[in-house]
Short mmCIF file of C-alpha atoms in Angstrom, two decimals:
data_model
loop_
_atom_site.label_atom_id
_atom_site.label_comp_id
_atom_site.label_asym_id
_atom_site.label_seq_id
_atom_site.Cartn_x
_atom_site.Cartn_y
_atom_site.Cartn_z
CA UNK A 1 -165.75 80.03 19.10
CA UNK A 2 -168.44 77.46 18.17
CA UNK A 3 -167.58 74.07 19.69
CA UNK A 4 -169.58 72.22 17.02
CA UNK A 5 -167.36 73.74 14.33
CA UNK A 6 -164.47 71.82 15.88
CA UNK A 7 -166.23 68.59 16.83
CA UNK A 8 -168.30 67.91 13.70
CA UNK A 9 -165.34 67.62 11.26
CA UNK A 10 -163.68 65.17 13.67
CA UNK A 11 -166.38 62.54 13.06
CA UNK A 12 -164.75 61.72 9.73
CA UNK A 13 -161.34 61.09 11.34
CA UNK A 14 -160.12 57.89 12.99
CA UNK A 15 -160.45 58.02 16.81
CA UNK A 16 -156.73 58.49 17.49
CA UNK A 17 -156.32 61.17 14.84
CA UNK A 18 -159.48 62.90 16.05
CA UNK A 19 -158.15 62.96 19.58
CA UNK A 20 -154.85 64.47 18.51
CA UNK A 21 -156.57 67.10 16.38
CA UNK A 22 -158.94 68.03 19.21
CA UNK A 23 -156.04 68.31 21.66
CA UNK A 24 -154.04 70.49 19.28
CA UNK A 25 -156.93 72.87 18.60
CA UNK A 26 -157.90 73.00 22.27
CA UNK A 27 -154.32 73.88 23.25
CA UNK A 28 -154.15 76.68 20.68
CA UNK A 29 -157.44 78.19 21.84
CA UNK A 30 -156.41 77.85 25.50
CA UNK A 31 -153.20 79.79 24.87
CA UNK A 32 -155.12 82.43 22.98
CA UNK A 33 -157.49 82.68 25.93
CA UNK A 34 -154.61 83.21 28.35
CA UNK A 35 -153.28 85.98 26.13
CA UNK A 36 -156.68 87.66 25.97
CA UNK A 37 -157.89 86.43 22.59
CA UNK A 38 -160.24 89.19 21.58
CA UNK A 39 -157.90 91.97 22.62
CA UNK A 40 -154.84 90.30 21.09
CA UNK A 41 -156.53 89.63 17.76
CA UNK A 42 -158.01 93.13 17.65
CA UNK A 43 -154.58 94.62 18.29
CA UNK A 44 -153.11 92.34 15.64
CA UNK A 45 -155.64 93.58 13.10
CA UNK A 46 -154.95 97.20 14.02
CA UNK A 47 -151.23 96.52 13.70
CA UNK A 48 -151.76 95.02 10.27
CA UNK A 49 -153.67 98.10 9.12
CA UNK A 50 -150.88 100.37 10.32
CA UNK A 51 -148.31 98.12 8.68
CA UNK A 52 -150.17 98.42 5.38
CA UNK A 53 -149.54 102.18 5.40
CA UNK A 54 -145.85 101.63 6.22
CA UNK A 55 -145.52 99.05 3.45
CA UNK A 56 -147.06 101.43 0.92
CA UNK A 57 -144.57 104.13 1.92
CA UNK A 58 -141.70 101.67 1.56
CA UNK A 59 -142.89 100.67 -1.90
CA UNK A 60 -142.75 104.32 -2.95
CA UNK A 61 -139.12 104.50 -1.78
CA UNK A 62 -137.96 101.28 -3.46
CA UNK A 63 -136.43 103.10 -6.42
CA UNK A 64 -134.34 105.22 -4.05
CA UNK A 65 -133.04 102.41 -1.85
CA UNK A 66 -129.48 102.34 -3.31
CA UNK A 67 -129.15 106.09 -2.78
CA UNK A 68 -130.65 105.91 0.70
CA UNK A 69 -128.26 103.11 1.68
CA UNK A 70 -125.25 105.09 0.46
CA UNK A 71 -126.42 108.21 2.29
CA UNK A 72 -126.95 106.16 5.47
CA UNK A 73 -123.42 104.76 5.32
CA UNK A 74 -121.91 108.21 4.77
CA UNK A 75 -124.02 109.75 7.52
CA UNK A 76 -123.00 106.98 9.92
CA UNK A 77 -119.32 107.58 9.20
CA UNK A 78 -119.70 111.34 9.70
CA UNK A 79 -121.60 110.99 12.98
CA UNK A 80 -119.00 108.53 14.27
CA UNK A 81 -116.27 111.08 13.64
CA UNK A 82 -118.31 113.75 15.40
CA UNK A 83 -118.71 111.72 18.59
CA UNK A 84 -116.68 113.06 21.54
CA UNK A 85 -113.10 111.85 21.34
CA UNK A 86 -113.29 110.20 24.76
CA UNK A 87 -116.20 108.13 23.46
CA UNK A 88 -114.71 106.92 20.18
CA UNK A 89 -111.30 106.32 21.74
CA UNK A 90 -112.71 103.62 24.01
CA UNK A 91 -112.95 101.11 21.18
CA UNK A 92 -109.23 101.40 20.51
CA UNK A 93 -107.90 102.09 24.00
CA UNK A 94 -109.70 99.04 25.44
CA UNK A 95 -107.71 96.75 23.14
CA UNK A 96 -110.60 94.33 23.13
CA UNK A 97 -110.33 91.38 20.74
CA UNK A 98 -111.94 92.15 17.40
CA UNK A 99 -111.09 88.94 15.59
CA UNK A 100 -114.11 86.88 16.63
CA UNK A 101 -116.80 89.48 15.81
CA UNK A 102 -115.19 90.12 12.42
CA UNK A 103 -114.96 86.40 11.69
CA UNK A 104 -118.62 85.89 12.63
CA UNK A 105 -119.74 88.86 10.53
CA UNK A 106 -117.69 87.80 7.52
CA UNK A 107 -118.81 84.18 7.83
CA UNK A 108 -122.49 85.15 8.03
CA UNK A 109 -122.23 87.47 5.03
CA UNK A 110 -120.41 84.77 3.05
CA UNK A 111 -123.05 82.15 3.89
CA UNK A 112 -125.77 84.64 2.97
CA UNK A 113 -124.15 85.29 -0.41
CA UNK A 114 -123.82 81.57 -1.08
CA UNK A 115 -127.47 80.96 -0.14
CA UNK A 116 -128.63 83.84 -2.32
CA UNK A 117 -126.62 82.44 -5.23
CA UNK A 118 -128.26 79.04 -4.86
CA UNK A 119 -131.73 80.62 -4.67
CA UNK A 120 -131.45 82.83 -7.77
CA UNK A 121 -129.34 80.54 -9.97
CA UNK A 122 -131.39 77.61 -11.39
CA UNK A 123 -128.23 76.09 -12.89
CA UNK A 124 -126.67 75.62 -9.46
CA UNK A 125 -126.49 71.99 -8.36
CA UNK A 126 -128.11 72.80 -5.00
CA UNK A 127 -130.99 74.84 -6.43
CA UNK A 128 -133.37 71.92 -6.87
CA UNK A 129 -132.57 70.48 -3.43
CA UNK A 130 -133.13 73.85 -1.78
CA UNK A 131 -136.48 74.30 -3.50
CA UNK A 132 -137.48 70.78 -2.45
CA UNK A 133 -136.60 71.51 1.18
CA UNK A 134 -138.55 74.77 1.06
CA UNK A 135 -141.54 73.00 -0.48
CA UNK A 136 -141.42 70.30 2.18
CA UNK A 137 -141.49 72.89 4.96
CA UNK A 138 -144.39 74.67 3.27
CA UNK A 139 -146.34 71.44 2.91
CA UNK A 140 -145.75 70.53 6.56
CA UNK A 141 -147.09 73.92 7.65
CA UNK A 142 -150.09 73.54 5.37
CA UNK A 143 -150.91 70.09 6.76
CA UNK A 144 -150.25 70.59 10.46
CA UNK A 145 -151.06 74.22 11.35
CA UNK A 146 -154.75 74.58 12.15
CA UNK A 147 -156.86 77.74 11.90
CA UNK A 148 -156.61 78.56 15.64
CA UNK A 149 -152.90 77.82 15.42
CA UNK A 150 -152.55 80.40 12.67
CA UNK A 151 -154.45 82.93 14.78
CA UNK A 152 -151.95 82.39 17.58
CA UNK A 153 -149.03 82.69 15.19
CA UNK A 154 -150.41 85.98 13.87
CA UNK A 155 -150.24 87.35 17.41
CA UNK A 156 -146.73 86.02 18.03
CA UNK A 157 -145.26 87.19 14.72
CA UNK A 158 -146.32 90.76 15.57
CA UNK A 159 -143.27 90.92 17.88
CA UNK A 160 -141.24 91.30 14.67
CA UNK A 161 -143.59 93.77 13.00
CA UNK A 162 -142.02 96.94 11.66
CA UNK A 163 -144.24 99.25 13.74
CA UNK A 164 -143.53 97.50 17.05
CA UNK A 165 -139.81 97.34 16.34
CA UNK A 166 -139.82 101.05 15.43
CA UNK A 167 -141.42 101.92 18.79
CA UNK A 168 -138.86 99.78 20.63
CA UNK A 169 -135.99 101.37 18.69
CA UNK A 170 -137.19 104.88 19.60
CA UNK A 171 -137.65 104.02 23.28
CA UNK A 172 -134.18 102.50 23.62
CA UNK A 173 -132.62 105.34 21.62
CA UNK A 174 -134.23 107.87 23.96
CA UNK A 175 -132.91 106.02 26.99
CA UNK A 176 -129.39 105.88 25.58
CA UNK A 177 -129.48 109.59 24.73
CA UNK A 178 -130.69 110.55 28.20
CA UNK A 179 -127.89 108.44 29.69
CA UNK A 180 -125.26 110.06 27.49
CA UNK A 181 -124.25 106.70 25.98
CA UNK A 182 -123.51 108.19 22.57
CA UNK A 183 -121.35 105.34 21.31
CA UNK A 184 -124.07 102.80 22.11
CA UNK A 185 -126.71 105.11 20.61
CA UNK A 186 -124.73 105.34 17.37
CA UNK A 187 -124.39 101.55 17.12
CA UNK A 188 -128.08 101.00 17.98
CA UNK A 189 -129.42 103.42 15.36
CA UNK A 190 -126.83 102.81 12.65
CA UNK A 191 -126.93 99.01 12.46
CA UNK A 192 -130.73 98.78 12.74
CA UNK A 193 -131.13 101.34 9.96
CA UNK A 194 -128.46 99.61 7.90
CA UNK A 195 -130.29 96.31 8.21
CA UNK A 196 -133.62 97.80 7.15
CA UNK A 197 -132.22 99.49 4.05
CA UNK A 198 -130.05 96.51 3.07
CA UNK A 199 -132.93 94.04 3.39
CA UNK A 200 -135.22 96.19 1.27
CA UNK A 201 -132.54 96.61 -1.41
CA UNK A 202 -131.81 92.87 -1.47
CA UNK A 203 -135.50 92.07 -1.78
CA UNK A 204 -135.74 94.32 -4.81
CA UNK A 205 -132.58 92.93 -6.42
CA UNK A 206 -133.25 89.23 -5.89
CA UNK A 207 -137.04 89.54 -6.37
CA UNK A 208 -137.99 86.07 -5.18
CA UNK A 209 -141.73 85.38 -5.25
CA UNK A 210 -143.57 84.79 -2.00
CA UNK A 211 -145.12 81.40 -1.19
CA UNK A 212 -148.43 80.94 -2.95
CA UNK A 213 -150.46 80.20 0.20
CA UNK A 214 -150.41 83.28 2.42
CA UNK A 215 -153.66 82.82 4.39
CA UNK A 216 -154.58 86.47 3.86
CA UNK A 217 -151.28 87.66 5.28
CA UNK A 218 -150.18 91.24 4.81
CA UNK A 219 -146.67 91.23 3.31
CA UNK A 220 -144.36 93.76 1.75
CA UNK A 221 -141.77 93.28 -0.95
CA UNK A 222 -140.26 90.09 -2.25
CA UNK A 223 -139.62 86.97 -0.21
CA UNK A 224 -135.82 86.77 0.09
CA UNK A 225 -134.54 87.56 2.70
CA UNK A 226 -137.08 87.64 5.54
CA UNK A 227 -137.31 91.18 6.89
CA UNK A 228 -139.16 90.08 10.04
CA UNK A 229 -136.38 87.65 10.91
CA UNK A 230 -133.44 89.94 10.18
CA UNK A 231 -135.10 92.82 11.99
CA UNK A 232 -135.81 90.66 15.04
CA UNK A 233 -132.22 89.36 15.16
CA UNK A 234 -130.74 92.85 14.91
CA UNK A 235 -133.10 94.63 17.31
CA UNK A 236 -133.26 91.99 20.04
CA UNK A 237 -129.60 91.06 19.59
CA UNK A 238 -128.40 94.65 19.91
CA UNK A 239 -130.81 95.19 22.79
CA UNK A 240 -129.05 92.45 24.73
CA UNK A 241 -125.65 93.90 23.85
CA UNK A 242 -126.73 97.37 24.97
CA UNK A 243 -128.18 96.26 28.30
CA UNK A 244 -125.98 93.33 29.32
CA UNK A 245 -123.35 95.49 31.02
CA UNK A 246 -125.99 96.87 33.41
CA UNK A 247 -127.45 93.50 34.38
CA UNK A 248 -126.41 90.90 36.92
CA UNK A 249 -125.12 87.59 35.52
CA UNK A 250 -128.43 85.87 36.25
CA UNK A 251 -130.48 88.67 34.67
CA UNK A 252 -128.11 88.70 31.70
CA UNK A 253 -128.67 85.00 31.07
CA UNK A 254 -132.44 85.39 31.49
CA UNK A 255 -132.52 88.25 29.01
CA UNK A 256 -130.40 86.28 26.55
CA UNK A 257 -132.90 83.41 26.68
CA UNK A 258 -135.82 85.83 26.36
CA UNK A 259 -134.37 87.62 23.33
CA UNK A 260 -133.31 84.34 21.75
CA UNK A 261 -136.75 82.87 22.32
CA UNK A 262 -138.44 85.88 20.74
CA UNK A 263 -136.21 85.69 17.68
CA UNK A 264 -136.77 81.94 17.28
CA UNK A 265 -140.53 82.36 17.69
CA UNK A 266 -140.72 85.11 15.09
CA UNK A 267 -138.54 83.18 12.63
CA UNK A 268 -140.56 79.99 13.05
CA UNK A 269 -143.85 81.85 12.73
CA UNK A 270 -142.85 83.20 9.31
CA UNK A 271 -142.42 79.63 8.05
CA UNK A 272 -145.53 78.21 9.71
CA UNK A 273 -147.66 81.10 8.46
CA UNK A 274 -146.22 80.45 4.98
CA UNK A 275 -145.23 84.10 4.65
CA UNK A 276 -141.68 83.01 3.78
CA UNK A 277 -139.78 79.97 2.63
CA UNK A 278 -137.44 78.40 5.16
CA UNK A 279 -134.40 79.58 3.16
CA UNK A 280 -135.71 83.18 3.35
CA UNK A 281 -135.78 82.95 7.13
CA UNK A 282 -132.29 81.46 7.26
CA UNK A 283 -130.98 84.25 5.04
CA UNK A 284 -132.60 86.90 7.23
CA UNK A 285 -131.07 85.38 10.35
CA UNK A 286 -127.60 85.32 8.77
CA UNK A 287 -127.86 88.93 7.68
CA UNK A 288 -129.08 90.09 11.08
CA UNK A 289 -126.39 88.14 12.90
CA UNK A 290 -123.72 89.80 10.76
CA UNK A 291 -124.86 93.28 11.83
CA UNK A 292 -125.03 92.16 15.46
CA UNK A 293 -121.46 90.89 15.29
CA UNK A 294 -120.29 94.24 13.91
CA UNK A 295 -122.29 96.01 16.59
CA UNK A 296 -120.49 93.94 19.23
CA UNK A 297 -117.25 95.67 18.21
CA UNK A 298 -118.70 98.94 19.49
CA UNK A 299 -120.79 97.51 22.33
CA UNK A 300 -118.08 95.23 23.69
CA UNK A 301 -117.72 94.54 27.43
CA UNK A 302 -114.90 97.05 27.83
CA UNK A 303 -117.15 99.89 26.65
CA UNK A 304 -119.63 99.65 29.55
CA UNK A 305 -118.29 102.82 31.18
CA UNK A 306 -119.93 104.83 28.37
#
């Protein structure tokens, strides 16, 4: 990084503003240095190239998404019935409360539907206010996120990239299979796959345009809902549900904070990078939380013996 490229533009700013800008840029570059800037950015570029291939494959399957979603639901139901009886009986024999997870899932899906209606219906009374709020968030990101800040955000948002999440899904699925936790394996694979197919189908149906300023970001599909956000909520949320029964209370709390922090970071990065509107990110979080709540029915605390 050339120091003069940072200092020379600051001559035109008032002293206080110049100091704040210099501090902000210095902090961003310091964090990038701690992460290993060159290696992190190189890996981010490689990840983007791999994601481009995945996005092209997804675009070819867009026309088949309704059929694929139906097949996935039917396959999930069939596999559930084929699980060993002692595994599937746990959900019913444990008599664990199911009211709260169902209420959370239904509430999230209802809020998602209401938000989608406001987004796609210009006649709705809240449409203009929602667009104004989205525009305000976009303008704030445009005005306050510097170039080194965007480089850092590119590295952070990769934690929700489809290729990284796919690797994590396969690793956890392999561990669950080796441990004979078939009920947990079914929930892990089924709800993550359900989220991916549902998000892609909703993107195609609602077809909301992306923000105009993308800063050379690689994106796939329409804007609503945010696939990065929903995928992060589902994967990291289910990961905590899968592992919490094998952790001590302190480790369980630490992992909850870690997973929550990752999800919040990924969601915020999508707004600050102007890859999504704020309402897209909120919709993705609601959709992902709904699948997590349904997954909690299978991965409840009474099912740890499996």
